[in-house]
XYZ file of C-alpha atoms in Angstrom:
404
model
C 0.000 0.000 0.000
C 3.202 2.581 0.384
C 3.446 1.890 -3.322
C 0.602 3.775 -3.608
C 0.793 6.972 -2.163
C 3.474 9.366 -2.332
C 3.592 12.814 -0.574
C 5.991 15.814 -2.165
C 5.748 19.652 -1.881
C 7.583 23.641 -1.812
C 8.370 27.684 -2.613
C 11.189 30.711 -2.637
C 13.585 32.708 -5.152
C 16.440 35.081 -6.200
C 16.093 38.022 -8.855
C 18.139 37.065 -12.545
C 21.138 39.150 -13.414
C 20.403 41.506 -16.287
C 23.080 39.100 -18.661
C 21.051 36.149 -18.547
C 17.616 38.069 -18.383
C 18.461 39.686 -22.103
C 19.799 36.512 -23.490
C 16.334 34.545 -22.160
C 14.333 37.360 -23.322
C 16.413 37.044 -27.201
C 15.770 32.935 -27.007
C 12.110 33.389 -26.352
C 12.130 35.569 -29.965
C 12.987 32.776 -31.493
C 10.492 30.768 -30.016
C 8.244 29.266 -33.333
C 4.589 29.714 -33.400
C 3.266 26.625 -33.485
C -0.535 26.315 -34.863
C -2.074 23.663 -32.796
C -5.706 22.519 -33.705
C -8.978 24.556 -32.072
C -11.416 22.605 -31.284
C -14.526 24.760 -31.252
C -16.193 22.863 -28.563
C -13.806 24.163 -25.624
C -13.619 27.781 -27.606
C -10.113 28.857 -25.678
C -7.886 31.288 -27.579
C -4.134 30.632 -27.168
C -1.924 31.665 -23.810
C 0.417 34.291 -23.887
C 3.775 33.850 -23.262
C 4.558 35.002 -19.213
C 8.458 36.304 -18.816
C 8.256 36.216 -15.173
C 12.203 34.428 -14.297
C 13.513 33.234 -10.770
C 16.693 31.808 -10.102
C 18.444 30.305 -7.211
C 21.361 31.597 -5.254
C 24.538 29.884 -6.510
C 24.934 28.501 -9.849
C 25.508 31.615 -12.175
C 28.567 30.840 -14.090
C 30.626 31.149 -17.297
C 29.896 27.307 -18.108
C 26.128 28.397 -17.275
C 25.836 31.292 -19.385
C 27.966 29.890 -22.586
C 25.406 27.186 -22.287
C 22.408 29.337 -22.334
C 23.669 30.942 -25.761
C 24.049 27.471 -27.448
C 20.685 26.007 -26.019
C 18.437 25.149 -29.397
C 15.134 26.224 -29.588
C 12.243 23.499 -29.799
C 9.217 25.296 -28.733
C 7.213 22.949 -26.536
C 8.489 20.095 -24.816
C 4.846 19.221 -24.707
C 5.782 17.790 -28.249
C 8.522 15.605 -27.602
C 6.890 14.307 -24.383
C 3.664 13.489 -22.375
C 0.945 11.086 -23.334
C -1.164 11.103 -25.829
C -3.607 13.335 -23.467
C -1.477 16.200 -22.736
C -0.255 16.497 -26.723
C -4.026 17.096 -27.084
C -4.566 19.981 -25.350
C -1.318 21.587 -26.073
C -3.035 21.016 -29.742
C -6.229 22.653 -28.453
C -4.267 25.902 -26.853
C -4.726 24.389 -23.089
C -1.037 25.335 -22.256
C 0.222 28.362 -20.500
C 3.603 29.092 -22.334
C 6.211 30.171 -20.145
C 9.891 30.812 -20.439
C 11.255 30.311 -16.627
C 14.933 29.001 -16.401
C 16.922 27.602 -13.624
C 20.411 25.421 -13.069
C 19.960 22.209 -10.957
C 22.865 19.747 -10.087
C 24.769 21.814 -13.682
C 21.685 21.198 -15.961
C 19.913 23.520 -17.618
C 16.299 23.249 -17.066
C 13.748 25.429 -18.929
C 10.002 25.103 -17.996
C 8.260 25.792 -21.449
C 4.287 25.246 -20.844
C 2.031 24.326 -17.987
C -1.138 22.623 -18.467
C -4.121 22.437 -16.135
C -8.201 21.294 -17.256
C -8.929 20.107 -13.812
C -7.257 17.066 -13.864
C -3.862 16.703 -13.837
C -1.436 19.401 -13.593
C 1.379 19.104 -16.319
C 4.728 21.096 -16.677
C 6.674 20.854 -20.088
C 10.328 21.427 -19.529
C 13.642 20.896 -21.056
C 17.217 19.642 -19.470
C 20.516 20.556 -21.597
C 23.663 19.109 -20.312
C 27.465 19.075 -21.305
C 27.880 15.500 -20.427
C 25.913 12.704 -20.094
C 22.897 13.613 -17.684
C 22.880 12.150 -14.015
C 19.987 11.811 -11.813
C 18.720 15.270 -10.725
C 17.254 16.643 -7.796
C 15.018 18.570 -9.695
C 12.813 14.728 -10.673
C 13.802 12.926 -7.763
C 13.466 15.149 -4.540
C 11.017 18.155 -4.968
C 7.963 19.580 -2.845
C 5.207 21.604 -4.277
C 3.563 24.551 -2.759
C -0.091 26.340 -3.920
C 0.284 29.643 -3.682
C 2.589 29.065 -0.880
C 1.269 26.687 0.808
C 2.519 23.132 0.464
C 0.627 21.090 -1.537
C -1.365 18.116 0.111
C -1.126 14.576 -0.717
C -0.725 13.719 -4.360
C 0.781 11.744 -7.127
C 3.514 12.432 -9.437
C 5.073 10.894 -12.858
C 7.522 12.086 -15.020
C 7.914 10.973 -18.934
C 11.232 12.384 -20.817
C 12.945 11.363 -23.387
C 16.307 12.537 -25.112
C 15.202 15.146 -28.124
C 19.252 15.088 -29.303
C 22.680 14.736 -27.620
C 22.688 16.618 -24.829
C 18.963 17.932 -25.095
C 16.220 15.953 -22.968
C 12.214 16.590 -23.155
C 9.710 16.143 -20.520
C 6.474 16.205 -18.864
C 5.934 15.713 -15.237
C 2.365 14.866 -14.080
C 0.967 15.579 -10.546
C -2.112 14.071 -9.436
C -3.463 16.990 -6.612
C -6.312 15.347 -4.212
C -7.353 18.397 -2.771
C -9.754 20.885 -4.740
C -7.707 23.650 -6.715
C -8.213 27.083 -7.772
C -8.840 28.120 -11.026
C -5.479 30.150 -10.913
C -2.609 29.696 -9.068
C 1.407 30.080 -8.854
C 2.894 26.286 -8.439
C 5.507 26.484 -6.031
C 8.437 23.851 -6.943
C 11.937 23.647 -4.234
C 14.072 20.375 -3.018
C 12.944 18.762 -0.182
C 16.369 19.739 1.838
C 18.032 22.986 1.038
C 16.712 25.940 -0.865
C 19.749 26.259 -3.148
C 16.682 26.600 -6.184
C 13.473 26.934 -6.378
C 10.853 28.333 -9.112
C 7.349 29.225 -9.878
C 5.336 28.495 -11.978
C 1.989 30.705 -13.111
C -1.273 27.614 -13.743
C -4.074 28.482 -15.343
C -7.430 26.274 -15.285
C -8.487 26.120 -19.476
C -11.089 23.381 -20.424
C -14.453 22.915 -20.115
C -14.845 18.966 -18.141
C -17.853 17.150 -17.967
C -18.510 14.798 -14.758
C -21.362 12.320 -14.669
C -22.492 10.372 -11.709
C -22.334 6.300 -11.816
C -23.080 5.145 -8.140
C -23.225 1.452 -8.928
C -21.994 -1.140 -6.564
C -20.540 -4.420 -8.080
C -19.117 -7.665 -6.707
C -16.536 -8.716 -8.018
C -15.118 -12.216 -6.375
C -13.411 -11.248 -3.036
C -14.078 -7.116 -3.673
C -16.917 -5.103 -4.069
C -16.238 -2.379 -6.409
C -18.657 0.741 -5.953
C -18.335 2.865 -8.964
C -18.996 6.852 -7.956
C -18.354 8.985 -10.868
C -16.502 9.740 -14.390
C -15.383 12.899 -15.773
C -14.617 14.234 -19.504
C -11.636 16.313 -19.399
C -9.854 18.366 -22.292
C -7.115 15.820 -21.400
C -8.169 12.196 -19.802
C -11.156 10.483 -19.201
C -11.604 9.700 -15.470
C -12.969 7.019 -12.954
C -13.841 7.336 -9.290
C -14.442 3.709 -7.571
C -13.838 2.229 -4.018
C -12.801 -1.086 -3.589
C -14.181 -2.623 -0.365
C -12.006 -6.132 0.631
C -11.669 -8.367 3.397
C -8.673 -7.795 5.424
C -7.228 -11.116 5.345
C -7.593 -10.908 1.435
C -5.459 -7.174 1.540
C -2.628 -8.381 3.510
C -2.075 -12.066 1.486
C -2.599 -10.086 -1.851
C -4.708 -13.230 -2.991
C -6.374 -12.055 -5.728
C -2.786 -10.121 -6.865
C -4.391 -6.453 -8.446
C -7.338 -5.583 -10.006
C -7.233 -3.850 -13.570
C -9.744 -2.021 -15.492
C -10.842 -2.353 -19.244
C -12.729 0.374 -20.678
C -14.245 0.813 -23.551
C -16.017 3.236 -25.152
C -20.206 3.094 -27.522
C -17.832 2.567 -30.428
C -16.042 -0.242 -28.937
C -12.275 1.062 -28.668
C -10.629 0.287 -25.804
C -9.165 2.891 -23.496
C -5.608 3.621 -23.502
C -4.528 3.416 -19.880
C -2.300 6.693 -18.364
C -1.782 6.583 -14.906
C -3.475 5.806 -11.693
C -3.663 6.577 -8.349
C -5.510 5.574 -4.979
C -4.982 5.413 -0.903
C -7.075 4.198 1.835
C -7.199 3.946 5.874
C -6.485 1.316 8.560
C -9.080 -1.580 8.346
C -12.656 -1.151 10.159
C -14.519 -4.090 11.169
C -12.496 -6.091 9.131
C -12.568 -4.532 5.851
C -10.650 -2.247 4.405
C -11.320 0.336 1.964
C -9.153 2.359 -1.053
C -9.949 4.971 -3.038
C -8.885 4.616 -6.748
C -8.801 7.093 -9.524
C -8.032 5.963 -13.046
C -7.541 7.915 -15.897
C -7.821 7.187 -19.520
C -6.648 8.516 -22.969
C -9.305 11.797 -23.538
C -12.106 11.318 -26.078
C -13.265 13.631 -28.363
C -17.059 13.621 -27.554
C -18.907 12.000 -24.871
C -19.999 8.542 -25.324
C -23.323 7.182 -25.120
C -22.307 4.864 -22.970
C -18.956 3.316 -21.027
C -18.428 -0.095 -20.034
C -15.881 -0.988 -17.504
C -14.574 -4.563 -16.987
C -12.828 -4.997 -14.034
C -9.598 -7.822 -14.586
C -7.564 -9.608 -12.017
C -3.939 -10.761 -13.478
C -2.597 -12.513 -10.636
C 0.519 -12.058 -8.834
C 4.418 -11.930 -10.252
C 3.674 -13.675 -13.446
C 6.275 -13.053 -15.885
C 4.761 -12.746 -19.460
C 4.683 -15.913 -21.676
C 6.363 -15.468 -25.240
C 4.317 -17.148 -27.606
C 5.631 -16.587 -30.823
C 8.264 -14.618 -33.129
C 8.372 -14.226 -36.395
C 10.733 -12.839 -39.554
C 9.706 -9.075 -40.550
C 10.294 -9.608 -44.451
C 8.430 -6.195 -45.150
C 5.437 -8.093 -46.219
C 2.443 -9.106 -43.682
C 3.194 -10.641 -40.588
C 0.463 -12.577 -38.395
C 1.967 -13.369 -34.642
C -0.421 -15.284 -32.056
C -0.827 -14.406 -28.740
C -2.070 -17.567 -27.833
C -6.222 -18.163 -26.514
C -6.393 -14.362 -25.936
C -6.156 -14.036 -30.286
C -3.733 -12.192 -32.224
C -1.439 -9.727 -33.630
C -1.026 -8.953 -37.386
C 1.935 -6.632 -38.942
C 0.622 -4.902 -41.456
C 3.413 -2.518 -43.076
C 6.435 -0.928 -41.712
C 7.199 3.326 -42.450
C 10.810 4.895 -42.205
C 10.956 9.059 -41.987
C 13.862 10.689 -40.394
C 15.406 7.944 -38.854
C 12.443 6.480 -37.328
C 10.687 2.905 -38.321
C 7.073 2.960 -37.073
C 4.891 -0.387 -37.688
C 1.327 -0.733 -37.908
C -0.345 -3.443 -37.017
C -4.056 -4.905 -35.830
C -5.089 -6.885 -32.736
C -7.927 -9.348 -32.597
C -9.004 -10.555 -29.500
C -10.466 -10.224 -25.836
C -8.044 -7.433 -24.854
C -7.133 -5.114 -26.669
C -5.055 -2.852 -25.764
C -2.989 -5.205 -23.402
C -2.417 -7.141 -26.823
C -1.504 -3.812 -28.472
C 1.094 -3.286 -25.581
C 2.850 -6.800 -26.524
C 4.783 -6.052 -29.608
C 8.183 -5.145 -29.485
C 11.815 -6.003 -32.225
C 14.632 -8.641 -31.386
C 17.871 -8.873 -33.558
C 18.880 -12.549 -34.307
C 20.785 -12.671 -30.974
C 17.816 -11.746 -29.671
C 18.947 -8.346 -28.105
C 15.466 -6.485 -27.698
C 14.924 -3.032 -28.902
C 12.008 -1.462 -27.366
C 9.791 1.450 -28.627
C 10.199 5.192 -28.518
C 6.782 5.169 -26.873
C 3.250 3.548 -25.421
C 1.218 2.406 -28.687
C -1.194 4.802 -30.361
C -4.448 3.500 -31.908
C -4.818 4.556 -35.463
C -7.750 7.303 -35.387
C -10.962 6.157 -37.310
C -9.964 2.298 -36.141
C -11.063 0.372 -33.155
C -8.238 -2.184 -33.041
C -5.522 -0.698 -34.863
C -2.181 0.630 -33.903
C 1.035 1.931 -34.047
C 4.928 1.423 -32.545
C 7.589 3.729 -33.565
C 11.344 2.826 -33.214
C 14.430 5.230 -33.155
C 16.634 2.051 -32.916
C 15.895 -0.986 -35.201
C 17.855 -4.219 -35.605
């Protein structure tokens, strides 16, 4: 249950010297306007760019400022990272663009967008290093503050990936329990120290859409009660308890429940994170809290059905079959749950993406299974999660920077 729950938070800041201000202020020229789909629906026109810098005490130097004036400009690191949910409202002008700079542990780190529909709070930012990049503070160690105040219990996830040498991209995620305002300055500092610290202006843009379930369903050893799911911009998102015998918590007999959801048109939702938390046991049961959320859909269904799954515990994945990629295409079984077909492979810029079709009872879990092996069977995994092809129900797509 600590695996569950993690608690973070912070504040405080230092003016910029007048050098680095000007040479920020000449980088964020350059920025390039990017023209990002409108959907009419959520009617938001796009953010203006905020110039508001802090800085920490120590870390001006010459290697610091000679980096600054070599930094490339990529615009949004909303487009090099995040799920599929947070590229589409960046698309739909969600995003606050900012421009805020700070050093951390000799890393560069600018914080290019923040992104709020109710949901999830997302921060775009950038890392530039000399040398290969370490482990920094500024992922692994950091409290959050609200205005100020430190931020109460809450969930955080970071995605980034390397845009080129030296350059990293990425989005981290918080997950905020307690009700927010509609604007705000996000406080971000290390948990010991205050040798940095930033903030961050957040701005509330969407227009969600919650609907009440309040079903109760048994499911085996848990009863599931189902209280609510809400449309954002951004995710789709369920509220459920899950009621269990104590004895059946503490041996983890039934090893985790999952959720499939799918939606009137019959696509099944793309899993993005998750997050939940409960209490000592009362009268013998105990109770957690979930909240799920799911890739963001364009309108609202008619209708959602949710399967609840139990996978067991520790069971390492069974590889059922391999086959030749010949360019040509490629059926793979997946054994009684159905199959996978390859149906052509694409090369632009360096980067091989396959599509391919599932058939089966799941999905998107099938959809997850597909990776490349060389002949010594050296695996090369994907750039990212799959994406399903739009207009299909049960096709997708893998795209590989590396190949055999």
């Amino acid at each position: 249950m600590e695996n569950w729950e993690k608690q973070l938070k912070d504040d405080m800041n230092q003016p910029l010297p007048a050098m680095i201000d000007q040479r920020v202020e000449e980088t964020l020229k350059q920025l390039p306007e990017k023209k990002g789909k409108r959907n009419i629906l959520f009617g938001l026109s796009a953010a203006v760019a905020v110039l508001t810098l802090t800085f920490g005490l120590s870390l001006i130097s010459p290697t610091f400022a000679n980096t600054m004036k070599e930094i490339p400009v990529i615009g949004s690191a909303f487009e090099f990272a995040g799920n599929i949910g947070v590229k589409k409202g960046k698309e739909e002008g969600l995003a606050l663009e900012l421009g805020e700079q700070i050093e951390i542990d000799g890393q560069l780190i600018t914080f290019t967008d923040t992104l709020y529909d109710g949901g999830e709070i997302h921060i775009g930012y950038t890392i530039q290093v000399n040398e290969k990049k370490q482990d920094s503070q500024f992922t692994s160690s950091v409290e959050f503050f609200i205005d100020g105040k430190p931020m109460d219990s809450h969930v955080m996830g970071v995605d980034e990936s390397e845009v080129k040498n030296g350059l990293y991209a990425g989005t981290m995620s918080i997950h905020v329990r307690e009700e927010l305002p509609d604007s705000f300055i996000l406080g971000i500092r290390p948990r010991e120290g205050i040798a940095w610290s930033v903030d961050l202006p957040v701005t509330k843009k969407g227009n969600p859409r919650k609907f009440l379930i309040n079903q109760t369903k048994k499911q085996g050893d848990f009863t599931i009660m189902y209280d609510n799911i809400t449309f954002f911009p951004t995710s789709t998102e369920i509220s459920l308890r899950l009621m269990m015998d104590e004895e059946v918590f503490t041996a983890h007999k039934n090893g985790f429940l999952d959720y499939r959801v799918i939606d009137d048109k019959g696509r099944v939702l793309q899993l993005l994170s998750g997050s939940g938390g409960g209490s000592e046991a009362e009268s013998g049961k105990v109770l957690i809290i979930f909240k799920h959320s799911f890739e963001p859909l364009q309108t609202i269904p008619n209708f959602i059905t949710i399967k609840p799954l139990s996978y067991g515990n520790n069971k390492d994945p069974l590889i059922l079959d391999k086959e030749k990629w010949e360019g040509k295409k490629t059926r793979l079984s997946q054994g009684a749950v159905g199959n996978l077909t390859v149906l052509s492979a694409t090369e632009e810029n360096g980067v091989t993406t396959f599509t391919y079709k599932v058939e089966g009872d799941d999905l998107y879990r099938q959809a997850m299974a597909f990776w490349l092996e060389d002949a010594a069977g050296t695996r090369y995994n994907p750039d990212g999660p799959e994406v399903r092809v739009d207009g299909t129900v049960n096709q997708y797509q893998k795209s590989f920077s590396k190949t055999p």
